Short mmCIF file of N, CA, C and O in Angstrom, two decimals:
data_model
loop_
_atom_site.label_atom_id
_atom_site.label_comp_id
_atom_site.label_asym_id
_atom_site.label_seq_id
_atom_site.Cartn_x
_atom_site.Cartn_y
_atom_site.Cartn_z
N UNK A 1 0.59 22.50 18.97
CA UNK A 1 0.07 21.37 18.23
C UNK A 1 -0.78 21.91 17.08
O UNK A 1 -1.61 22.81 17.18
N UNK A 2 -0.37 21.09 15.75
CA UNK A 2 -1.53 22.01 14.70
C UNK A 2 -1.86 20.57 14.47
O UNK A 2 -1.22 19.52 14.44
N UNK A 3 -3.54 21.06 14.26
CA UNK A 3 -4.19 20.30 13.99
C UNK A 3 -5.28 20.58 12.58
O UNK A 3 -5.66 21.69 12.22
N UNK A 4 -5.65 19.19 11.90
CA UNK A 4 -6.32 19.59 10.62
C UNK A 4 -7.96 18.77 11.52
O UNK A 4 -8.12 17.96 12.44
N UNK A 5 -8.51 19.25 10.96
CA UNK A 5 -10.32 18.88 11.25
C UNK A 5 -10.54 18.95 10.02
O UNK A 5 -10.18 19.83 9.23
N UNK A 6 -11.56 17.35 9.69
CA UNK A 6 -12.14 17.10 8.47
C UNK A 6 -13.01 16.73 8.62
O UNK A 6 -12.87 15.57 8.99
N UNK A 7 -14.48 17.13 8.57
CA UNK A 7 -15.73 16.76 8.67
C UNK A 7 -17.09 17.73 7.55
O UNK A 7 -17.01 18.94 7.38
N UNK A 8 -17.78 17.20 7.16
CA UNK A 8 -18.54 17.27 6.29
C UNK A 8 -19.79 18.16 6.85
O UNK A 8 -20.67 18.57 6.10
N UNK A 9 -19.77 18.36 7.98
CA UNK A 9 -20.71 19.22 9.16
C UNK A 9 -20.62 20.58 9.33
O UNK A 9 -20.71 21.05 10.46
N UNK A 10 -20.38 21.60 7.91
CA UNK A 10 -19.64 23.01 8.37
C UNK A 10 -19.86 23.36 9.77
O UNK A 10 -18.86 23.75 10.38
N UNK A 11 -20.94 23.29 10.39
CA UNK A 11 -21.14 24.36 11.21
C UNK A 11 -20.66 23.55 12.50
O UNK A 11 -20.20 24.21 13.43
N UNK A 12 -20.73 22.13 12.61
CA UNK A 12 -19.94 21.68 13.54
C UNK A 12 -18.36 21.69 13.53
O UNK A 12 -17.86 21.78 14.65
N UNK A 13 -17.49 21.59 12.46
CA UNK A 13 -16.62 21.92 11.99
C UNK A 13 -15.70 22.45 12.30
O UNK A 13 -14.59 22.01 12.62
N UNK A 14 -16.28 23.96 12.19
CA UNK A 14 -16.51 25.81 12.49
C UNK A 14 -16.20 25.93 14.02
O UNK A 14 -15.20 26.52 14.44
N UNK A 15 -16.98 25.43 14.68
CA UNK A 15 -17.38 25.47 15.73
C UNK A 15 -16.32 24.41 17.08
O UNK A 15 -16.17 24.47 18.30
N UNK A 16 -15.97 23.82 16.32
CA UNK A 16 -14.68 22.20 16.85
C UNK A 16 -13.57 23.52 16.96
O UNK A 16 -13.00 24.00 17.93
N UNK A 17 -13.53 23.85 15.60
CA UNK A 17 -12.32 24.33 15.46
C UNK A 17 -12.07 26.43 16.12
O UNK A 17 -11.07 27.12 16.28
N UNK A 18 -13.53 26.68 16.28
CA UNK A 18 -12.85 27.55 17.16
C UNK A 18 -12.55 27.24 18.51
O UNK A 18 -11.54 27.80 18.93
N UNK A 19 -13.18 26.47 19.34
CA UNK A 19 -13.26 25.98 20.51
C UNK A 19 -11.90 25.48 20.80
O UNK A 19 -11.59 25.50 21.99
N UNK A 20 -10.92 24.97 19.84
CA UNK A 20 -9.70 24.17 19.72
C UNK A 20 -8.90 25.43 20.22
O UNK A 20 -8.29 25.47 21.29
N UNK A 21 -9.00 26.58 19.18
CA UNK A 21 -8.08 27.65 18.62
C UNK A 21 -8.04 28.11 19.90
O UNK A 21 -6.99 28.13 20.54
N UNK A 22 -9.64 28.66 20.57
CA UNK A 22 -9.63 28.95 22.00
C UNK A 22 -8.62 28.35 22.81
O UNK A 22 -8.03 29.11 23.58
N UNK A 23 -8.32 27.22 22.80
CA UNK A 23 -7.47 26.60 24.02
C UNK A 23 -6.03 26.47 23.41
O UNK A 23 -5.20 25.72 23.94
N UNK A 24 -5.78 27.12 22.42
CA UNK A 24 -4.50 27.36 22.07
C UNK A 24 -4.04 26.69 21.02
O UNK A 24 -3.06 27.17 20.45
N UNK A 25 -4.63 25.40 20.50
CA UNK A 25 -4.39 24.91 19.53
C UNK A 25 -4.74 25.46 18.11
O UNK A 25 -5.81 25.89 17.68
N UNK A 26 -3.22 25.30 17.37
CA UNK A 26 -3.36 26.07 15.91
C UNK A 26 -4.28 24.43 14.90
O UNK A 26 -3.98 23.27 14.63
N UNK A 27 -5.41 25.37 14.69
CA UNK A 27 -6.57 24.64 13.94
C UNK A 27 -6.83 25.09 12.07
O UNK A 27 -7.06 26.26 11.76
N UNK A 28 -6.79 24.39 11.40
CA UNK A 28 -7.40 24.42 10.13
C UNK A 28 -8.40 23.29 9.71
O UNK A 28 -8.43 22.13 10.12
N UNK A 29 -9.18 23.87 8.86
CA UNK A 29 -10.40 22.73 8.82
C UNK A 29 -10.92 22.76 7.62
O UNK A 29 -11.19 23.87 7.14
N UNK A 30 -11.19 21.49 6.83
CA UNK A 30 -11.97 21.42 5.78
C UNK A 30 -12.85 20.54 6.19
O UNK A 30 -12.93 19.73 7.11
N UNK A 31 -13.74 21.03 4.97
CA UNK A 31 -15.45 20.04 4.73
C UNK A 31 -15.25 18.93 3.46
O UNK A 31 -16.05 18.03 3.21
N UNK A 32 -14.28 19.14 2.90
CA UNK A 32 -14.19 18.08 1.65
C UNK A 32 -12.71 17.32 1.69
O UNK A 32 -11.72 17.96 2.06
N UNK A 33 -12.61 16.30 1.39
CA UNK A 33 -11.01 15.63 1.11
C UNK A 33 -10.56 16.30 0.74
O UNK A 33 -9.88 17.06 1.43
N UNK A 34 -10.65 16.40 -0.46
CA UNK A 34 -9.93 17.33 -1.39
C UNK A 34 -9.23 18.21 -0.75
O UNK A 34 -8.01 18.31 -0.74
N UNK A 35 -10.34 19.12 0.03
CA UNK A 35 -9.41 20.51 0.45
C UNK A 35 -8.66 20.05 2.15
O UNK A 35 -7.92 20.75 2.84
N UNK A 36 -8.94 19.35 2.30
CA UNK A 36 -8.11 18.71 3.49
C UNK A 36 -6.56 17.96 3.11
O UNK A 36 -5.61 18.03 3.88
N UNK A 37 -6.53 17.22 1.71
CA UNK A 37 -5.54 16.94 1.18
C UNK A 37 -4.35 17.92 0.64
O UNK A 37 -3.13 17.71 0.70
N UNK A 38 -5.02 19.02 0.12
CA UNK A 38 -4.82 20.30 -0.46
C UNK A 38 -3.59 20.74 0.84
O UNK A 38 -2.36 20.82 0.84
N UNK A 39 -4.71 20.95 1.90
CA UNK A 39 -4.26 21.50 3.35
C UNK A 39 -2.62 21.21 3.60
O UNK A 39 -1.61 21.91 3.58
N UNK A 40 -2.91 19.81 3.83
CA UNK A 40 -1.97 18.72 4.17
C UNK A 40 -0.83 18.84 3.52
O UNK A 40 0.20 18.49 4.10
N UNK A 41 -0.77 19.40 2.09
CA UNK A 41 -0.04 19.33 1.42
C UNK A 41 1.22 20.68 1.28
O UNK A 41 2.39 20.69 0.91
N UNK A 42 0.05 21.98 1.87
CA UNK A 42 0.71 22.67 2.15
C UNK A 42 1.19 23.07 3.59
O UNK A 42 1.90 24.06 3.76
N UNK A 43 0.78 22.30 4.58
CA UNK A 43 1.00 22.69 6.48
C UNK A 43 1.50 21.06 6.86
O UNK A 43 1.21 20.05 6.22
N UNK A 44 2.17 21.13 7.87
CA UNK A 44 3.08 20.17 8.70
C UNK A 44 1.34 19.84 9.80
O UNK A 44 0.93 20.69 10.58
N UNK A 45 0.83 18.89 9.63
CA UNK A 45 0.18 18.80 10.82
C UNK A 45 0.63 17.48 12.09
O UNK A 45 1.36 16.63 11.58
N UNK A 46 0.27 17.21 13.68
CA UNK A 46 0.72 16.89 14.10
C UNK A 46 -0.58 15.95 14.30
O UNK A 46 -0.28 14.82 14.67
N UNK A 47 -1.74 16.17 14.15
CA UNK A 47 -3.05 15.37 14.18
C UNK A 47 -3.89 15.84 13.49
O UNK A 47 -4.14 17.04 13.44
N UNK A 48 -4.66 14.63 12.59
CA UNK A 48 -5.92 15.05 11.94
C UNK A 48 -7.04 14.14 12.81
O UNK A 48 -6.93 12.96 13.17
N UNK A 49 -8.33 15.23 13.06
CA UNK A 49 -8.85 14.61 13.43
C UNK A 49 -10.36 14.64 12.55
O UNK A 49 -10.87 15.74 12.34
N UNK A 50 -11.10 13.23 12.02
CA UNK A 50 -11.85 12.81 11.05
C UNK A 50 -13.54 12.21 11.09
O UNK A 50 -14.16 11.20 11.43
N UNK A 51 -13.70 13.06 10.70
CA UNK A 51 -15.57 12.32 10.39
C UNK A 51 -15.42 11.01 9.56
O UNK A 51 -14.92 10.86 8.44
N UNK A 52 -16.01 10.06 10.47
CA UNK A 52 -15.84 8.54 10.16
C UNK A 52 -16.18 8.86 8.32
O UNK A 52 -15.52 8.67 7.29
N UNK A 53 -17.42 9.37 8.58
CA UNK A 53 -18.32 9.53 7.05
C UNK A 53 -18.78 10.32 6.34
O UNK A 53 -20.00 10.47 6.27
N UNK A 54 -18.00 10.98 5.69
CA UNK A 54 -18.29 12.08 4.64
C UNK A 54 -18.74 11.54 3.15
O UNK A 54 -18.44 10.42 2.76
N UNK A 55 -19.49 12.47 2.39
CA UNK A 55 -19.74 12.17 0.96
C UNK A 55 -19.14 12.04 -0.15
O UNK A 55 -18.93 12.95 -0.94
N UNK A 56 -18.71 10.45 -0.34
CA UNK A 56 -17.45 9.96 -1.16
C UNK A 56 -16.25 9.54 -0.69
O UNK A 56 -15.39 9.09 -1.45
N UNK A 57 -16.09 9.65 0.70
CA UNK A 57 -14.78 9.48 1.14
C UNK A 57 -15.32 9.29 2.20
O UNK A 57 -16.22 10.00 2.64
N UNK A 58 -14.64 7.80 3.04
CA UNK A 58 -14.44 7.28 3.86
C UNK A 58 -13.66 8.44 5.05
O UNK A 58 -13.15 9.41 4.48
N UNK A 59 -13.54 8.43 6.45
CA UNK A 59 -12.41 9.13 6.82
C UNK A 59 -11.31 7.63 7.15
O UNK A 59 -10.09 7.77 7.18
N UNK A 60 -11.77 6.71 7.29
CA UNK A 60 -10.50 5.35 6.84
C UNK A 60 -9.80 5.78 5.44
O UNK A 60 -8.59 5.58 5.36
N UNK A 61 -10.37 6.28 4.49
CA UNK A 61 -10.19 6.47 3.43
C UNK A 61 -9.37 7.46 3.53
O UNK A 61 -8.24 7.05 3.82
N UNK A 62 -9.44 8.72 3.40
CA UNK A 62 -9.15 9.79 4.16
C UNK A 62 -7.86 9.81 4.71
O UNK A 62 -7.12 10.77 4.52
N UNK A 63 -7.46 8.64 5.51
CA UNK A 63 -6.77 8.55 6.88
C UNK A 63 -5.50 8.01 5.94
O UNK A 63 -4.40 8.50 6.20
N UNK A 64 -5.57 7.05 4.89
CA UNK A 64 -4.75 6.28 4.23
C UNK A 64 -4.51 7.39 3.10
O UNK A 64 -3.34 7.27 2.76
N UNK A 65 -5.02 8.24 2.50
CA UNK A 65 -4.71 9.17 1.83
C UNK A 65 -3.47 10.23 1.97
O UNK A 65 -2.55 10.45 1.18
N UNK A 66 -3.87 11.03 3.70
CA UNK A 66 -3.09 11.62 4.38
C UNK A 66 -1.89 11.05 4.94
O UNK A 66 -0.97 11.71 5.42
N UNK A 67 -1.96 9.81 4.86
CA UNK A 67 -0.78 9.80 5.21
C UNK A 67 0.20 8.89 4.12
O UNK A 67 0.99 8.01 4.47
N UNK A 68 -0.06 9.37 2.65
CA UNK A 68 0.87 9.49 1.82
C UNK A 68 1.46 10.82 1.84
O UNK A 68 2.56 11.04 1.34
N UNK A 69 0.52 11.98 2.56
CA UNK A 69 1.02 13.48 2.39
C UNK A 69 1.86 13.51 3.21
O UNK A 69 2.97 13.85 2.81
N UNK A 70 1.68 13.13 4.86
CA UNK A 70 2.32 13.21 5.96
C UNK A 70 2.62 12.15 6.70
O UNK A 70 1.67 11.63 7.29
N UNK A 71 3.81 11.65 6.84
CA UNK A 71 4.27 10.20 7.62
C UNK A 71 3.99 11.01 8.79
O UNK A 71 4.08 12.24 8.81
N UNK A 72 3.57 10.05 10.04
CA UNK A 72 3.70 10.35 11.24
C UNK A 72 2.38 11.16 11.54
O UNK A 72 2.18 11.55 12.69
N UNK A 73 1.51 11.40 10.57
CA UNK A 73 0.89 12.37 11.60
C UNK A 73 -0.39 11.30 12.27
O UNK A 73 -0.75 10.23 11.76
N UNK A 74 -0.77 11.72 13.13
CA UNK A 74 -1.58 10.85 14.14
C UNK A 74 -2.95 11.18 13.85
O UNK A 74 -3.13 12.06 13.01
N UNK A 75 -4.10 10.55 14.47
CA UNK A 75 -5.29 10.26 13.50
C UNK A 75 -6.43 10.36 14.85
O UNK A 75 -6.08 9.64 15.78
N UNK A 76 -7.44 10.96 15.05
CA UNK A 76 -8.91 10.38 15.96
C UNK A 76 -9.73 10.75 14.79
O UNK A 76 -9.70 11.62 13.92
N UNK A 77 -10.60 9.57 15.18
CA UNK A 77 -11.73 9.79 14.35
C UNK A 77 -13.29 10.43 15.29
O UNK A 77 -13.40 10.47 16.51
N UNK A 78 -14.21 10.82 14.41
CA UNK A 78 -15.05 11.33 15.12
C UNK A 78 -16.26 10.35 14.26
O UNK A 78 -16.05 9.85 13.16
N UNK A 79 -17.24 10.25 14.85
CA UNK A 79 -18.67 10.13 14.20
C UNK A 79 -19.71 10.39 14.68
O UNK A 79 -19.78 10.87 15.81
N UNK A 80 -20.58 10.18 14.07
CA UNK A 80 -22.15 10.90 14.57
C UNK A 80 -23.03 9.56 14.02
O UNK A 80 -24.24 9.69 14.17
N UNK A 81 -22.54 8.16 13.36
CA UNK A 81 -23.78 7.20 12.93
C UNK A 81 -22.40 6.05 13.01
O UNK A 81 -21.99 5.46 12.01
N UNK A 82 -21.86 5.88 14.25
CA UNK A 82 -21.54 4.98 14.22
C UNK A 82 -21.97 3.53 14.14
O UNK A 82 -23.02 3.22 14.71
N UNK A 83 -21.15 2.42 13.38
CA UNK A 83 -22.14 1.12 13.68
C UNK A 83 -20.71 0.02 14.32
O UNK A 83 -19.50 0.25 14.41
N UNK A 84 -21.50 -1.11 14.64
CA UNK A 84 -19.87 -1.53 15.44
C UNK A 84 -18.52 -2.52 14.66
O UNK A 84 -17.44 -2.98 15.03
N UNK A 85 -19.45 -2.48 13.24
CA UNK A 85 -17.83 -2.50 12.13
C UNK A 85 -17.02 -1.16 11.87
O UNK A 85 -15.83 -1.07 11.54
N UNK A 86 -18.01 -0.03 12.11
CA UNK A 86 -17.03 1.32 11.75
C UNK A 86 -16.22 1.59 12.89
O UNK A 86 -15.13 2.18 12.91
N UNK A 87 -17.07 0.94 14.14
CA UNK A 87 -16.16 1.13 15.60
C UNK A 87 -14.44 0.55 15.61
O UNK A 87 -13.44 1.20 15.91
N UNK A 88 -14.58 -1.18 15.10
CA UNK A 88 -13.83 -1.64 15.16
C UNK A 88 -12.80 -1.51 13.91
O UNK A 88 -12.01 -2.44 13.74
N UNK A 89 -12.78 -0.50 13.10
CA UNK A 89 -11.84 -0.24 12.20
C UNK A 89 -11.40 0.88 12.58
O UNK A 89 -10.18 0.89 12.76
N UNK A 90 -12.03 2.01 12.80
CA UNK A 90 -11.76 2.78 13.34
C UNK A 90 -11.07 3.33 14.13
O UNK A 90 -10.47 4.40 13.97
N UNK A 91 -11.09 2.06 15.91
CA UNK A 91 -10.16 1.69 16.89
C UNK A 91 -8.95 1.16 16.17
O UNK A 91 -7.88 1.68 16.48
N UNK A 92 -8.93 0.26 15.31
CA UNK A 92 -7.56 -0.83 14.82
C UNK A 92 -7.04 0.62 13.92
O UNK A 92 -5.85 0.40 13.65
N UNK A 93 -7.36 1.75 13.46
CA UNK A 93 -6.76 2.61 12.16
C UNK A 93 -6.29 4.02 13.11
O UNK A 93 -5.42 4.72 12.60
N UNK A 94 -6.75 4.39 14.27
CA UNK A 94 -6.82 5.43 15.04
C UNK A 94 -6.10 5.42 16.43
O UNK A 94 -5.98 4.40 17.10
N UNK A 95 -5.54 6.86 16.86
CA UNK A 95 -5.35 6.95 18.24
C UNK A 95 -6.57 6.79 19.37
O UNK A 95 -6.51 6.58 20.58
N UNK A 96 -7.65 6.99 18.54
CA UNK A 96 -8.80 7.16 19.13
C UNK A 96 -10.04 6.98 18.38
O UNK A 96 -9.98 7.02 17.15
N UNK A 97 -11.15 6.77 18.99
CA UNK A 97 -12.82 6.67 17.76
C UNK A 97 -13.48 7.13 18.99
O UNK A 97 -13.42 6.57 20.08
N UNK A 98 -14.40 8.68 18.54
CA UNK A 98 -15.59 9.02 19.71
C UNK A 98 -16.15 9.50 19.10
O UNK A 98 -15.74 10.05 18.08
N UNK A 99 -17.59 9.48 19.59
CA UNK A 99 -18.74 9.79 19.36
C UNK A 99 -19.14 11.21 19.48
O UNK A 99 -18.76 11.98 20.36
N UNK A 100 -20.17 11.56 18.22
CA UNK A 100 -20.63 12.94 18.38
C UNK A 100 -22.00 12.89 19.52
O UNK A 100 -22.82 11.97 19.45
N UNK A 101 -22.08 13.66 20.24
CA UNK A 101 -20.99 15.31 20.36
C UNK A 101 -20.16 14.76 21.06
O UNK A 101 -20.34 13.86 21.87
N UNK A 102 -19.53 15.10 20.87
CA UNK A 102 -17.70 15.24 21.64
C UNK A 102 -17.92 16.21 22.84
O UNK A 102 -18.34 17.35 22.68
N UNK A 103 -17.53 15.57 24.28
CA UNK A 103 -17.60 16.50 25.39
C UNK A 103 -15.77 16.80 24.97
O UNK A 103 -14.88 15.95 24.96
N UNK A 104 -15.63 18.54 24.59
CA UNK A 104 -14.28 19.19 24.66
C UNK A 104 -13.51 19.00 25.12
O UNK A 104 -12.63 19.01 24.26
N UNK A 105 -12.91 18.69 26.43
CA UNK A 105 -12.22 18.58 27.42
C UNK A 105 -11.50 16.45 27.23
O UNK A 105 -10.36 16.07 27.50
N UNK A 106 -12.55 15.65 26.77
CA UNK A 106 -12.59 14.59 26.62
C UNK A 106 -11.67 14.27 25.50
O UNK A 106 -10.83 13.37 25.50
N UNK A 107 -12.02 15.43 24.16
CA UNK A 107 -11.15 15.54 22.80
C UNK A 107 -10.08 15.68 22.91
O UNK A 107 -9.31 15.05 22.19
N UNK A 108 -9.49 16.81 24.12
CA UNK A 108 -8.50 17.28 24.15
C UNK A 108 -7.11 16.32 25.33
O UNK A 108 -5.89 16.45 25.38
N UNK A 109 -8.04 15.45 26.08
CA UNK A 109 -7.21 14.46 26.60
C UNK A 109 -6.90 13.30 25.51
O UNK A 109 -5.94 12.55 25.68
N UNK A 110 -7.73 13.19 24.42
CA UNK A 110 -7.47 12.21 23.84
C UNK A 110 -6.06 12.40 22.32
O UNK A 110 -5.30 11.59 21.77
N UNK A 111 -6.37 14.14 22.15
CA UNK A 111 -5.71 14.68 21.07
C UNK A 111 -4.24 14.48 22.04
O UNK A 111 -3.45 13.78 21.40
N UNK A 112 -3.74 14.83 23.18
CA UNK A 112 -2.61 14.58 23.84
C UNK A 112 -2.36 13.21 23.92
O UNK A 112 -1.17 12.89 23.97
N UNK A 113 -3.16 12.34 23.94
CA UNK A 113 -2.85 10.92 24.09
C UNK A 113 -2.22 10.63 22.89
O UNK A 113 -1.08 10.17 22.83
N UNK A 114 -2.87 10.87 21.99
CA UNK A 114 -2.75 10.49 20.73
C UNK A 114 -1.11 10.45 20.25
O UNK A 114 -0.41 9.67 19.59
N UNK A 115 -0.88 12.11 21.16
CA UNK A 115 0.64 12.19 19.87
C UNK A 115 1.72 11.86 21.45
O UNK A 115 2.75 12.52 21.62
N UNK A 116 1.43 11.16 22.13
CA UNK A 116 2.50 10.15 22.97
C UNK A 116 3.37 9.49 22.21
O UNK A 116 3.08 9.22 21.04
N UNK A 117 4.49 9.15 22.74
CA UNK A 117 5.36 8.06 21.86
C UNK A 117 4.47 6.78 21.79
O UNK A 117 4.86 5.78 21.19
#
């Protein structure tokens, strides 16, 4: 499973994404749209998973972006200031919406859920 991580948090980021790599999943990660779009544009991914709220860009935003790059690819969002309109768009736009910190093991049942038929 390759997965893209987009969050505005380097060091949480960094840190998502070695923990991922650890358990076998092929991980790339940006801190800005841009270079997440960039990403996208050059790698097949099978899930992105998104910081509700980065600077300038929505990850709803984000989410509708990527997937002019990539049909099909599947979506969790992450946040750290959720409120319960970002909840409920979030849920209606996503395989998933959870809260920071993310217990690992919790991510990784949900990243399999996600790319189910």
């Amino acid at each position: 499973m390759r997965v893209l991580l987009v969050d505005d948090e380097k060091e949480f980021v960094t840190t998502l994404a070695e923990r991922l790599s650890l358990r076998g999943f092929t991980v790339d990660f940006a801190i800005r749209a841009a270079d997440a779009l960039d990403l996208a544009g050059k790698n097949a991914y099978n899930l992105a998973i998104l910081d509700m709220k980065m600077p300038g860009t929505s990850g709803l935003e984000l989410k509708a972006l990527l997937e002019k790059v990539q049909q099909g690819m599947r979506f969790i969002f992450l946040t750290g200031h959720g409120s319960e309109a970002d909840y409920v768009a979030g849920c209606s736009a996503s395989a998933c919406y959870l809260v920071k910190p993310v217990n690992i093991d919790i991510l990784i049942t949900k990243m399999h859920e996600a790319l189910q038929p």
